[in-house]
Coordinates of C-alpha atoms in Angstrom, one line a residue:
Chain E
M19 CA -24.6 -1.1 -16.0
P20 CA -20.8 -1.7 -13.7
M21 CA -21.7 -4.2 -11.4
D22 CA -20.7 -4.3 -8.0
L23 CA -18.4 -7.5 -7.4
Q24 CA -18.1 -8.0 -3.9
A25 CA -20.0 -10.6 -1.4
G26 CA -22.1 -8.9 1.1
R27 CA -19.7 -7.1 3.5
R28 CA -20.4 -5.8 6.6
S29 CA -20.2 -3.6 9.7
C30 CA -20.9 -6.4 12.6
G31 CA -19.9 -9.6 12.8
V32 CA -16.3 -11.0 11.8
D33 CA -15.9 -8.1 9.3
G34 CA -16.3 -5.7 12.1
A35 CA -13.6 -7.3 13.9
A36 CA -11.2 -7.7 10.9
A37 CA -11.5 -3.9 10.4
A38 CA -10.5 -2.6 13.5
A39 CA -7.7 -4.7 13.5
R40 CA -6.5 -3.1 10.3
R41 CA -6.7 0.7 12.3
V42 CA -4.9 -1.5 14.9
I43 CA -2.3 -2.4 12.0
G44 CA -2.0 0.8 10.1
A45 CA -1.4 2.3 14.3
L46 CA 1.3 0.0 15.1
V47 CA 3.6 1.0 11.6
R48 CA 2.8 4.3 12.0
A49 CA 3.5 4.5 15.7
G50 CA 6.8 2.7 15.4
D51 CA 9.1 3.4 18.6
I52 CA 8.6 7.2 18.4
S53 CA 4.3 7.2 19.9
G54 CA 4.0 7.8 23.5
A55 CA 2.3 4.7 23.5
D56 CA 2.5 1.5 26.3
M57 CA 3.3 -1.0 23.8
A58 CA 3.7 -3.6 26.4
D59 CA 0.0 -2.6 27.9
I60 CA -0.7 -3.2 23.8
A61 CA 0.9 -6.6 23.3
D62 CA -0.9 -7.5 26.4
R63 CA -4.3 -6.4 25.3
L64 CA -4.1 -7.8 21.6
N65 CA -2.7 -11.1 23.1
A66 CA -5.5 -11.4 25.4
V67 CA -8.2 -10.8 22.3
A68 CA -6.1 -13.5 20.3
D69 CA -6.4 -15.8 23.1
D70 CA -9.9 -15.3 23.7
L71 CA -10.2 -15.9 19.7
E72 CA -7.7 -18.7 19.9
A73 CA -10.6 -20.4 22.6
Q74 CA -13.5 -20.4 20.7
A75 CA -11.5 -21.7 17.1
P76 CA -13.1 -24.0 15.2
P77 CA -11.2 -26.9 14.3
L78 CA -9.3 -26.1 10.7
R79 CA -10.5 -28.4 8.6
D80 CA -14.2 -27.1 9.9
R81 CA -13.0 -23.8 8.6
L82 CA -11.3 -24.7 5.7
V83 CA -15.0 -26.4 4.5
N84 CA -16.9 -23.1 5.7
M85 CA -15.0 -20.8 4.3
W86 CA -14.9 -22.0 0.4
R87 CA -18.6 -22.1 0.5
G88 CA -20.5 -20.4 -1.7
D89 CA -19.0 -16.4 -2.3
G90 CA -16.7 -17.3 0.1
N91 CA -13.5 -17.3 -1.8
T92 CA -14.4 -13.6 -1.8
R93 CA -14.5 -12.9 1.6
H94 CA -11.3 -14.4 3.2
D95 CA -8.0 -13.3 0.8
P96 CA -5.6 -11.3 1.5
A97 CA -6.4 -8.5 -1.5
T98 CA -10.5 -8.4 -1.3
G99 CA -11.6 -10.4 1.8
P100 CA -13.4 -8.6 4.7
E101 CA -12.7 -11.3 6.9
N102 CA -9.1 -10.6 6.4
P103 CA -7.2 -8.0 8.0
I104 CA -4.2 -7.9 5.6
A105 CA -6.2 -7.2 2.8
P106 CA -6.9 -3.5 1.9
P107 CA -9.2 -4.5 0.9
L108 CA -9.7 -4.0 -2.5
A109 CA -13.9 -3.7 -3.8
Y110 CA -14.4 -3.8 -7.6
V111 CA -16.8 -2.9 -10.2
G112 CA -17.4 -4.8 -13.5
R113 CA -17.7 -3.5 -16.4
P114 CA -20.0 -4.3 -19.0
D115 CA -16.8 -3.6 -21.5
G116 CA -14.8 -6.7 -19.5
S117 CA -12.9 -4.3 -17.6
I118 CA -13.3 -4.7 -13.6
E119 CA -11.9 -1.8 -11.7
S120 CA -11.5 -0.8 -7.9
T121 CA -10.0 2.4 -6.2
V122 CA -7.9 2.5 -3.0
T123 CA -5.7 4.2 -0.4
L124 CA -3.1 2.5 0.7
D125 CA -1.4 3.8 4.2
L126 CA 2.1 2.5 6.0
P127 CA 1.6 -1.2 6.1
Y128 CA 2.1 -1.2 2.6
Q129 CA 5.3 0.8 2.2
G130 CA 8.6 0.1 0.0
P131 CA 10.3 2.7 -1.2
P132 CA 10.0 5.9 0.9
S133 CA 6.4 7.0 1.0
S134 CA 5.6 4.7 -2.2
V135 CA 4.1 1.0 -2.2
H136 CA 5.9 -1.9 -2.1
G137 CA 6.2 -3.4 -5.6
G138 CA 5.5 -7.3 -3.7
V139 CA 2.3 -5.5 -2.9
S140 CA 1.2 -3.9 -5.9
A141 CA 2.0 -7.7 -7.3
L142 CA -0.7 -9.1 -4.7
M143 CA -2.9 -6.6 -5.9
L144 CA -2.4 -7.4 -10.0
D145 CA -2.1 -10.9 -9.5
H146 CA -5.6 -10.7 -7.8
T147 CA -7.0 -8.1 -10.0
L148 CA -6.7 -10.2 -13.1
G149 CA -8.1 -13.5 -11.7
V150 CA -11.5 -11.5 -10.4
A151 CA -10.9 -10.3 -14.4
N152 CA -11.1 -13.9 -15.5
G153 CA -14.0 -14.1 -13.1
W154 CA -16.2 -11.5 -14.6
A155 CA -15.2 -12.8 -18.2
G156 CA -16.3 -16.2 -17.1
T157 CA -13.0 -18.2 -17.6
S158 CA -10.9 -18.5 -14.7
G159 CA -7.5 -20.2 -13.7
M160 CA -4.4 -20.9 -11.9
T161 CA -1.8 -18.4 -12.4
A162 CA 0.8 -20.1 -14.5
E163 CA 2.9 -16.8 -15.4
L164 CA 2.5 -13.2 -14.2
T165 CA 4.8 -10.1 -15.2
L166 CA 5.1 -7.2 -13.5
R167 CA 6.6 -3.9 -15.0
Y168 CA 7.4 -0.9 -12.6
H169 CA 6.9 2.3 -14.5
H170 CA 6.6 4.9 -12.1
L171 CA 6.3 5.0 -8.1
T172 CA 2.9 4.4 -6.5
P173 CA 2.1 6.6 -3.8
L174 CA 0.7 5.7 -0.8
F175 CA -1.9 8.4 0.8
E176 CA -3.5 8.8 -2.7
P177 CA -6.1 7.4 -4.5
L178 CA -4.9 4.5 -6.4
T179 CA -6.9 2.8 -9.6
V180 CA -6.5 -0.8 -9.7
T181 CA -7.7 -2.3 -13.3
A182 CA -7.4 -5.4 -15.3
R183 CA -9.3 -6.9 -18.4
Q184 CA -9.4 -10.6 -20.0
V185 CA -7.4 -10.4 -23.0
S186 CA -7.6 -13.9 -24.3
V187 CA -8.9 -17.4 -24.3
D188 CA -6.8 -20.3 -26.3
G189 CA -7.9 -23.8 -25.1
R190 CA -6.7 -24.0 -21.5
K191 CA -5.1 -20.8 -21.6
I192 CA -6.0 -17.1 -20.5
R193 CA -4.3 -14.4 -21.2
T194 CA -5.3 -11.0 -18.8
T195 CA -3.5 -7.7 -18.0
G196 CA -4.0 -5.1 -15.5
A197 CA -2.3 -1.9 -14.1
I198 CA -2.0 0.5 -11.3
S199 CA -2.5 4.1 -11.7
A200 CA -2.3 7.2 -9.7
N201 CA -3.4 10.5 -11.1
G202 CA -4.1 9.0 -14.4
R203 CA -0.9 7.3 -15.1
P204 CA 0.3 3.9 -15.1
C205 CA 2.9 3.2 -12.0
V206 CA 2.6 -0.7 -12.8
T207 CA 1.1 -2.8 -15.3
A208 CA 0.6 -7.1 -15.1
E209 CA 0.8 -9.5 -18.1
G210 CA -0.9 -12.8 -16.5
L211 CA -0.9 -16.4 -18.2
F212 CA -3.6 -18.4 -16.5
I213 CA -4.6 -21.9 -16.5
A214 CA -7.8 -23.3 -16.7
K215 CA -8.0 -25.4 -13.9
Y216 CA -8.7 -25.1 -10.3
P217 CA -7.9 -27.2 -6.9
P218 CA -11.0 -28.9 -5.4
R219 CA -12.7 -27.1 -3.1
P220 CA -12.9 -28.4 0.6
R221 CA -15.9 -30.2 1.6
Chain S
M21 CA 29.6 -18.2 7.7
P22 CA 26.2 -17.4 7.0
M23 CA 25.0 -14.5 8.2
D24 CA 21.6 -13.1 9.8
L25 CA 20.8 -10.3 7.7
Q26 CA 18.1 -8.9 10.2
A27 CA 18.2 -5.5 11.9
G28 CA 17.8 -6.4 16.0
R29 CA 15.0 -8.1 16.7
R30 CA 13.2 -8.1 20.2
S31 CA 10.1 -9.5 21.8
C32 CA 9.2 -5.9 23.7
G33 CA 8.9 -2.6 22.3
V34 CA 6.5 -2.3 18.9
D35 CA 7.9 -5.5 18.1
G36 CA 6.0 -7.4 21.0
A37 CA 2.6 -5.4 19.9
A38 CA 3.2 -6.4 16.4
A39 CA 3.8 -10.1 17.2
A40 CA 0.5 -9.9 19.5
A41 CA -1.2 -8.3 16.7
R42 CA -0.2 -11.0 13.9
R43 CA -2.0 -13.3 16.5
V44 CA -5.5 -11.5 15.9
I45 CA -5.0 -11.8 12.3
G46 CA -4.4 -15.6 12.0
A47 CA -7.2 -15.9 14.8
L48 CA -10.0 -13.6 13.0
V49 CA -9.1 -15.4 9.8
R50 CA -9.5 -18.8 11.5
A51 CA -12.6 -17.6 12.8
G52 CA -14.8 -16.6 10.5
D53 CA -18.6 -16.2 11.3
I54 CA -18.1 -19.5 13.0
S55 CA -16.3 -19.5 16.0
G56 CA -18.3 -18.4 19.3
A57 CA -16.7 -15.8 20.1
D58 CA -18.5 -12.2 21.1
M59 CA -17.2 -10.5 17.5
A60 CA -19.2 -6.9 18.3
D61 CA -16.4 -7.7 21.7
I62 CA -13.5 -8.3 20.0
A63 CA -14.4 -5.3 17.6
D64 CA -15.1 -2.7 20.2
R65 CA -11.2 -3.9 21.6
L66 CA -9.5 -3.5 19.1
N67 CA -10.9 -0.6 18.3
A68 CA -10.0 0.7 21.8
V69 CA -6.2 0.0 21.5
A70 CA -6.4 1.7 18.2
D71 CA -8.0 4.4 19.5
D72 CA -5.3 4.7 22.2
L73 CA -2.3 4.4 19.3
E74 CA -4.2 6.7 17.0
A75 CA -4.2 9.5 20.3
Q76 CA -0.2 8.8 20.7
A77 CA 0.5 9.1 16.9
P78 CA 3.3 10.6 16.2
P79 CA 3.3 13.0 12.8
L80 CA 3.7 11.4 9.5
R81 CA 6.5 14.0 8.6
D82 CA 7.9 12.6 12.0
R83 CA 7.6 8.8 11.7
L84 CA 8.7 8.6 8.1
V85 CA 11.9 10.0 8.8
N86 CA 12.1 7.9 12.2
M87 CA 11.1 4.7 10.1
W88 CA 14.5 5.5 7.0
R89 CA 16.8 6.3 9.7
G90 CA 19.5 3.9 9.3
D91 CA 18.2 -0.2 9.3
G92 CA 14.5 1.2 9.6
N93 CA 14.2 0.1 6.2
T94 CA 14.1 -3.7 7.3
R95 CA 12.0 -3.4 10.5
H96 CA 8.8 -1.5 9.0
D97 CA 7.7 -3.3 5.8
P98 CA 5.5 -5.7 5.0
A99 CA 7.7 -8.9 4.2
T100 CA 10.1 -8.5 6.4
G101 CA 9.1 -6.3 9.1
P102 CA 9.2 -6.8 13.0
E103 CA 7.2 -3.6 13.3
N104 CA 4.7 -4.9 10.7
P105 CA 1.7 -7.0 11.6
I106 CA 1.2 -7.6 8.0
A107 CA 5.1 -9.3 7.4
P108 CA 4.9 -13.0 8.0
P109 CA 7.8 -12.0 8.8
L110 CA 10.3 -13.6 6.8
A111 CA 14.1 -13.8 8.3
Y112 CA 17.2 -14.1 6.2
V113 CA 20.4 -15.4 6.1
G114 CA 23.5 -14.9 3.9
R115 CA 25.4 -17.0 2.5
P116 CA 29.1 -16.9 1.5
D117 CA 28.2 -18.0 -2.0
G118 CA 26.0 -14.8 -2.6
S119 CA 22.9 -16.2 -2.0
I120 CA 20.2 -15.6 1.0
E121 CA 17.6 -17.8 2.2
S122 CA 14.4 -17.9 4.6
T123 CA 12.4 -20.3 6.0
V124 CA 8.9 -19.2 6.6
T125 CA 5.4 -21.5 7.9
L126 CA 2.6 -19.4 6.6
D127 CA -1.2 -19.5 7.6
L128 CA -4.9 -18.7 6.9
P129 CA -4.1 -15.1 6.3
Y130 CA -2.2 -15.9 3.5
Q131 CA -4.3 -18.9 1.3
G132 CA -5.0 -17.9 -2.4
P133 CA -6.3 -21.3 -3.6
P134 CA -7.7 -23.5 -0.9
S135 CA -4.7 -24.9 1.8
S136 CA -2.2 -23.1 -0.6
V137 CA -0.4 -19.9 -0.8
H138 CA -1.4 -16.8 -2.5
G139 CA 0.0 -16.3 -5.9
G140 CA 0.5 -12.7 -5.2
V141 CA 1.8 -13.4 -1.5
S142 CA 4.4 -15.5 -3.4
A143 CA 5.1 -12.7 -5.2
L144 CA 5.0 -10.0 -2.9
M145 CA 8.2 -12.5 -0.7
L146 CA 9.7 -12.9 -4.0
D147 CA 10.2 -9.0 -4.9
H148 CA 11.3 -8.5 -1.5
T149 CA 13.8 -11.3 -0.9
L150 CA 15.2 -10.5 -4.5
G151 CA 15.5 -7.1 -3.3
V152 CA 17.4 -8.3 -0.1
A153 CA 19.9 -10.2 -2.3
N154 CA 20.7 -7.9 -4.0
G155 CA 22.0 -5.8 -0.7
W156 CA 23.6 -8.6 0.2
A157 CA 25.6 -8.4 -3.3
G158 CA 26.6 -5.3 -2.9
T159 CA 24.5 -3.5 -5.6
S160 CA 21.1 -2.7 -4.9
G161 CA 18.1 -1.2 -7.1
M162 CA 14.3 -0.4 -7.8
T163 CA 12.6 -3.3 -9.4
A164 CA 11.7 -2.6 -13.3
E165 CA 10.6 -5.9 -14.2
L166 CA 9.5 -9.0 -12.4
T167 CA 8.5 -12.0 -13.4
L168 CA 6.9 -15.5 -12.0
R169 CA 6.4 -18.4 -12.7
Y170 CA 4.1 -20.9 -10.9
H171 CA 4.7 -24.3 -11.2
H172 CA 3.1 -26.3 -8.1
L173 CA 0.6 -24.9 -5.6
T174 CA 2.7 -23.8 -2.5
P175 CA 1.5 -25.5 0.7
L176 CA 0.2 -23.0 3.6
F177 CA 1.0 -25.6 7.3
E178 CA 4.3 -26.2 6.2
P179 CA 8.2 -25.0 5.9
L180 CA 8.3 -22.9 3.0
T181 CA 11.9 -22.1 1.8
V182 CA 12.4 -19.0 0.1
T183 CA 15.8 -18.4 -1.8
A184 CA 17.4 -15.4 -4.1
R185 CA 21.0 -14.6 -5.5
Q186 CA 21.7 -11.8 -7.9
V187 CA 23.1 -12.9 -11.1
S188 CA 24.7 -10.0 -12.9
V189 CA 25.4 -6.6 -12.8
D190 CA 25.5 -4.9 -16.6
G191 CA 26.2 -1.2 -15.6
R192 CA 23.1 -0.1 -13.6
K193 CA 21.2 -3.3 -14.7
I194 CA 20.7 -6.1 -12.3
R195 CA 19.8 -9.6 -12.7
T196 CA 18.4 -11.6 -9.4
T197 CA 16.6 -14.9 -9.2
G198 CA 14.8 -16.3 -6.6
A199 CA 12.5 -19.1 -5.6
I200 CA 9.9 -20.7 -2.8
S201 CA 10.1 -24.4 -2.2
A202 CA 8.8 -26.7 -0.1
N203 CA 9.9 -30.5 0.8
G204 CA 13.0 -29.5 -1.7
R205 CA 10.5 -28.5 -4.5
P206 CA 10.7 -25.3 -6.4
C207 CA 7.2 -23.9 -6.5
V208 CA 7.3 -20.4 -7.8
T209 CA 10.4 -18.9 -9.3
A210 CA 11.4 -15.3 -10.2
E211 CA 13.2 -13.6 -12.0
G212 CA 13.9 -9.8 -11.3
L213 CA 15.4 -6.7 -13.9
F214 CA 16.3 -4.2 -10.9
I215 CA 17.6 -0.6 -11.4
A216 CA 20.6 0.7 -9.9
K217 CA 19.1 3.8 -8.0
Y218 CA 17.0 4.6 -4.8
P219 CA 15.0 7.4 -4.1
P220 CA 16.1 9.8 -1.6
R221 CA 14.9 8.7 2.0
P222 CA 13.1 11.3 3.9
R223 CA 15.3 13.9 6.5

C-alpha cells in the first residue's frame, strides 16, 4: 500500500496562515505593477501583520528546539513545509518498491524561463525529494554532491510528478536518483551522493 | 569599477508590498505553533489581502508579456526578484575581472539542516547566479547540467558571499562556476554547463 509520508497537515493554526501567505505571494507576482490594486495599502496591511507576528515571536533558540522536535523537520522546510509559505508545498507518497512520488503544480513565483519552472527551483525540489527518498529507504544523510540534468523545459501551470529512489548504500555513501516529469516525459533528472551523517538537533 | 547589475529597485509599488510579504514569511516560520499570535486572525487578514489582489489581477497573458519586457526577467524571479517574496532577494555587483558577487543573509524560511541553509536553496541561488554571470560575460544560455558540491554546512543568520564567473564558451557550450562562502570559506561550489539558446519571450 502506498503510504502518505507527511506529518499532520492542518487547515488551521500556522498552517492556515502559511497557506494564506502563499496566496498573497502568488497574487503579488501575478499583479506586478499592472494591477489596479493599491500597493501602498497592501504593503501597510502586510507590514501590520508582520508587526503583530514579530511582537509575539518566540525567542529564536526556543523556536529552533521546537521546530526540530518529532516530525518538525517536515513541517518548516522550504520544499514540503506546511508552515513555510515558500514551500509549494510538496507532499509525498512512499511506495512499497522503495520510490516516493509527489504531484505538484507551480505558478508564477517559481518561474525561470517564460512559463517554465526555474532550474534552481527544480534543483530545490529534487534535492529535498532525494533526501526524503533516503528516509523512506531507511538510511538518511547530508547531500555531498548533486548533479542535475535539464532535458526539457519544465512547465508551470500543469501537474508535475516529482519522484526519487535510493539506488545504493556503500558504507556511509548513499546514492539516490530522481526526476521531475510532465505528461510522462522527464524534464529534469538528478543524481545525488549523500553521506550518512547528520548534525545534532537543537535541544 | 564594479557595477550594480540590478534593475531599478523601489521601496514603493509592488516592490514594497513584496518586501512586506517577505517579513510575513519570516515571521510565520519564526512563529510556528509556539507564538502567542492569533493565527486564525492572521490567516483572515492575509486571505483578505489575497482576495483584494486577486480581484484586481491582470489576465495571465497580459502579465506574462509585461513581466518579460525590458529588464523584467530580473524583477520577478525567485532568486533576485524584488517583486517576488520568495526571493531573498540577491543583488549582484559585476566586476571588471568578469566575476559577479552578491552578499546575502538568510533566515529560517531557507533552513535545511538545523541553523543551516537548505542544500536546495543553495542550488537555487547558484543556478541563478551562474546564469547572471553568463549575462555579465555577454553570452547567456539555458542550464543543461549543474553539479553542486557541498563542503561544509552553510550557516543561516550570517553574511554569505555568492560568486560566479564564466569559464569558457565553446560553440554553444558555456561553462560557468560559482561558490557560496561564509567567512571566506567555500561551503558549496557549483559547475554549470549552459547551452546558448533561450526560449522566446511572450509578446
